Amino acid sequence: MYTRIIPVALVALIATSSQAMVGDSAFTRFHKIPQTNVVELGTVRAEADGIVEVYDFHGSVIGDLLGTEMVHAGANPHVRIKLGDNVNSDVMAILKVNGQVVATREYEVNRR
C-alpha cells in the first residue's frame, strides 16, 4: 500500500518544486573563485535560454567583457567560462535572457 503512495507523493513534490522555480534566475556558487583563466560559476539557473557574460570588475565599475557562455532554461550545472589570461581583478557575472539582465553576481578572485 505504501509503495504506491510514496512514488505518487514524490512525483507531486517534484512537479510542485519545478513549478516554483519557473521564473527563477540565479548564480549559486559562493563569491570567491581562484585566480585562473577559466572561471567556474557553479550551477546557473535561468528562467529561459540565455547567456552569461563575465566582465572585469573594479570596485563598482564594470570593465571589459572577458568571456561568455550560453545557458539553457533551468539548472545549468558546472558553468565554466574561458577568460583568456589569468584574471587579476574581481569579476562580475551577468545572466541575460532575451537581452534583459535577470541575475548578477560579483566574484572575488583569490589572488596568489
Short mmCIF file of C-alpha atoms in Angstrom, two decimals:
data_model
loop_
_atom_site.label_atom_id
_atom_site.label_comp_id
_atom_site.label_asym_id
_atom_site.label_seq_id
_atom_site.Cartn_x
_atom_site.Cartn_y
_atom_site.Cartn_z
CA MET A 1 0.00 0.00 0.00
CA TYR A 2 2.73 2.49 0.91
CA THR A 3 4.84 1.64 -2.13
CA ARG A 4 2.23 3.22 -4.41
CA ILE A 5 1.61 6.27 -2.23
CA ILE A 6 5.27 7.26 -1.84
CA PRO A 7 6.11 7.41 -5.57
CA VAL A 8 2.97 9.43 -6.28
CA ALA A 9 3.86 11.81 -3.44
CA LEU A 10 7.40 12.17 -4.77
CA VAL A 11 6.16 12.91 -8.28
CA ALA A 12 3.78 15.55 -6.89
CA LEU A 13 6.58 17.11 -4.81
CA ILE A 14 8.95 17.27 -7.80
CA ALA A 15 6.26 18.79 -10.02
CA THR A 16 5.46 21.40 -7.35
CA SER A 17 9.15 22.23 -6.85
CA SER A 18 9.70 22.60 -10.60
CA GLN A 19 6.78 24.99 -10.86
CA ALA A 20 8.20 27.07 -8.02
CA MET A 21 11.45 27.51 -9.94
CA VAL A 22 9.83 28.88 -13.06
CA GLY A 23 10.97 32.50 -13.43
CA ASP A 24 13.91 31.98 -11.04
CA SER A 25 17.32 33.02 -12.34
CA ALA A 26 20.39 32.90 -10.12
CA PHE A 27 24.04 32.06 -9.66
CA THR A 28 24.58 29.51 -6.90
CA ARG A 29 28.36 29.49 -6.33
CA PHE A 30 29.98 31.34 -3.46
CA HIS A 31 31.54 34.72 -4.10
CA LYS A 32 35.23 33.63 -4.14
CA ILE A 33 36.94 31.99 -7.11
CA PRO A 34 40.58 31.02 -7.75
CA GLN A 35 42.84 33.15 -9.93
CA THR A 36 42.87 31.25 -13.24
CA ASN A 37 42.00 31.64 -16.92
CA VAL A 38 38.77 29.63 -16.53
CA VAL A 39 36.05 30.73 -14.14
CA GLU A 40 33.76 28.06 -12.64
CA LEU A 41 30.41 29.67 -11.78
CA GLY A 42 28.82 26.52 -10.37
CA THR A 43 25.15 25.99 -11.20
CA VAL A 44 23.40 28.80 -13.04
CA ARG A 45 19.60 28.74 -13.02
CA ALA A 46 17.96 30.52 -15.95
CA GLU A 47 14.25 31.18 -16.45
CA ALA A 48 14.78 30.70 -20.23
CA ASP A 49 17.66 30.18 -22.66
CA GLY A 50 20.20 32.96 -22.22
CA ILE A 51 23.82 33.98 -21.96
CA VAL A 52 26.22 34.52 -19.09
CA GLU A 53 28.71 37.33 -19.61
CA VAL A 54 31.75 37.77 -17.35
CA TYR A 55 33.27 41.23 -17.00
CA ASP A 56 36.32 42.68 -15.33
CA PHE A 57 35.10 44.40 -12.14
CA HIS A 58 36.99 47.05 -10.14
CA GLY A 59 35.19 48.44 -7.10
CA SER A 60 31.81 49.33 -8.51
CA VAL A 61 32.88 49.75 -12.15
CA ILE A 62 32.20 47.07 -14.76
CA GLY A 63 35.08 46.88 -17.22
CA ASP A 64 35.92 44.78 -20.26
CA LEU A 65 33.97 41.70 -21.34
CA LEU A 66 36.20 38.69 -20.54
CA GLY A 67 34.09 35.75 -21.72
CA THR A 68 30.61 34.38 -22.42
CA GLU A 69 28.73 31.09 -22.24
CA MET A 70 25.26 30.14 -23.45
CA VAL A 71 22.90 28.55 -20.90
CA HIS A 72 19.59 26.76 -21.27
CA ALA A 73 16.35 27.21 -19.35
CA GLY A 74 16.54 25.53 -15.95
CA ALA A 75 19.60 24.45 -13.99
CA ASN A 76 22.94 24.52 -15.81
CA PRO A 77 25.49 22.72 -13.62
CA HIS A 78 29.22 23.46 -13.72
CA VAL A 79 29.07 26.55 -15.93
CA ARG A 80 32.65 27.31 -16.94
CA ILE A 81 33.81 30.29 -18.95
CA LYS A 82 37.25 30.60 -20.52
CA LEU A 83 38.62 34.09 -19.94
CA GLY A 84 41.92 34.02 -21.81
CA ASP A 85 44.64 35.30 -19.46
CA ASN A 86 44.59 34.72 -15.71
CA VAL A 87 42.17 37.11 -14.08
CA ASN A 88 43.93 39.70 -11.89
CA SER A 89 40.85 41.51 -10.62
CA ASP A 90 37.40 40.61 -9.38
CA VAL A 91 34.76 39.77 -11.97
CA MET A 92 31.03 40.36 -12.44
CA ALA A 93 28.88 37.63 -13.96
CA ILE A 94 25.70 38.81 -15.67
CA LEU A 95 22.94 36.47 -16.80
CA LYS A 96 20.83 37.81 -19.65
CA VAL A 97 17.62 36.32 -21.01
CA ASN A 98 16.12 37.90 -24.14
CA GLY A 99 18.64 40.73 -23.79
CA GLN A 100 17.45 41.59 -20.27
CA VAL A 101 19.63 41.26 -17.16
CA VAL A 102 17.93 38.72 -14.87
CA ALA A 103 20.74 37.95 -12.40
CA THR A 104 24.18 39.23 -11.43
CA ARG A 105 26.91 38.03 -9.09
CA GLU A 106 30.21 39.59 -8.11
CA TYR A 107 33.05 37.11 -7.67
CA GLU A 108 36.13 37.94 -5.62
CA VAL A 109 39.27 36.46 -7.17
CA ASN A 110 41.67 34.84 -4.69
CA ARG A 111 44.98 36.35 -5.68
CA ARG A 112 48.08 34.23 -5.10
#
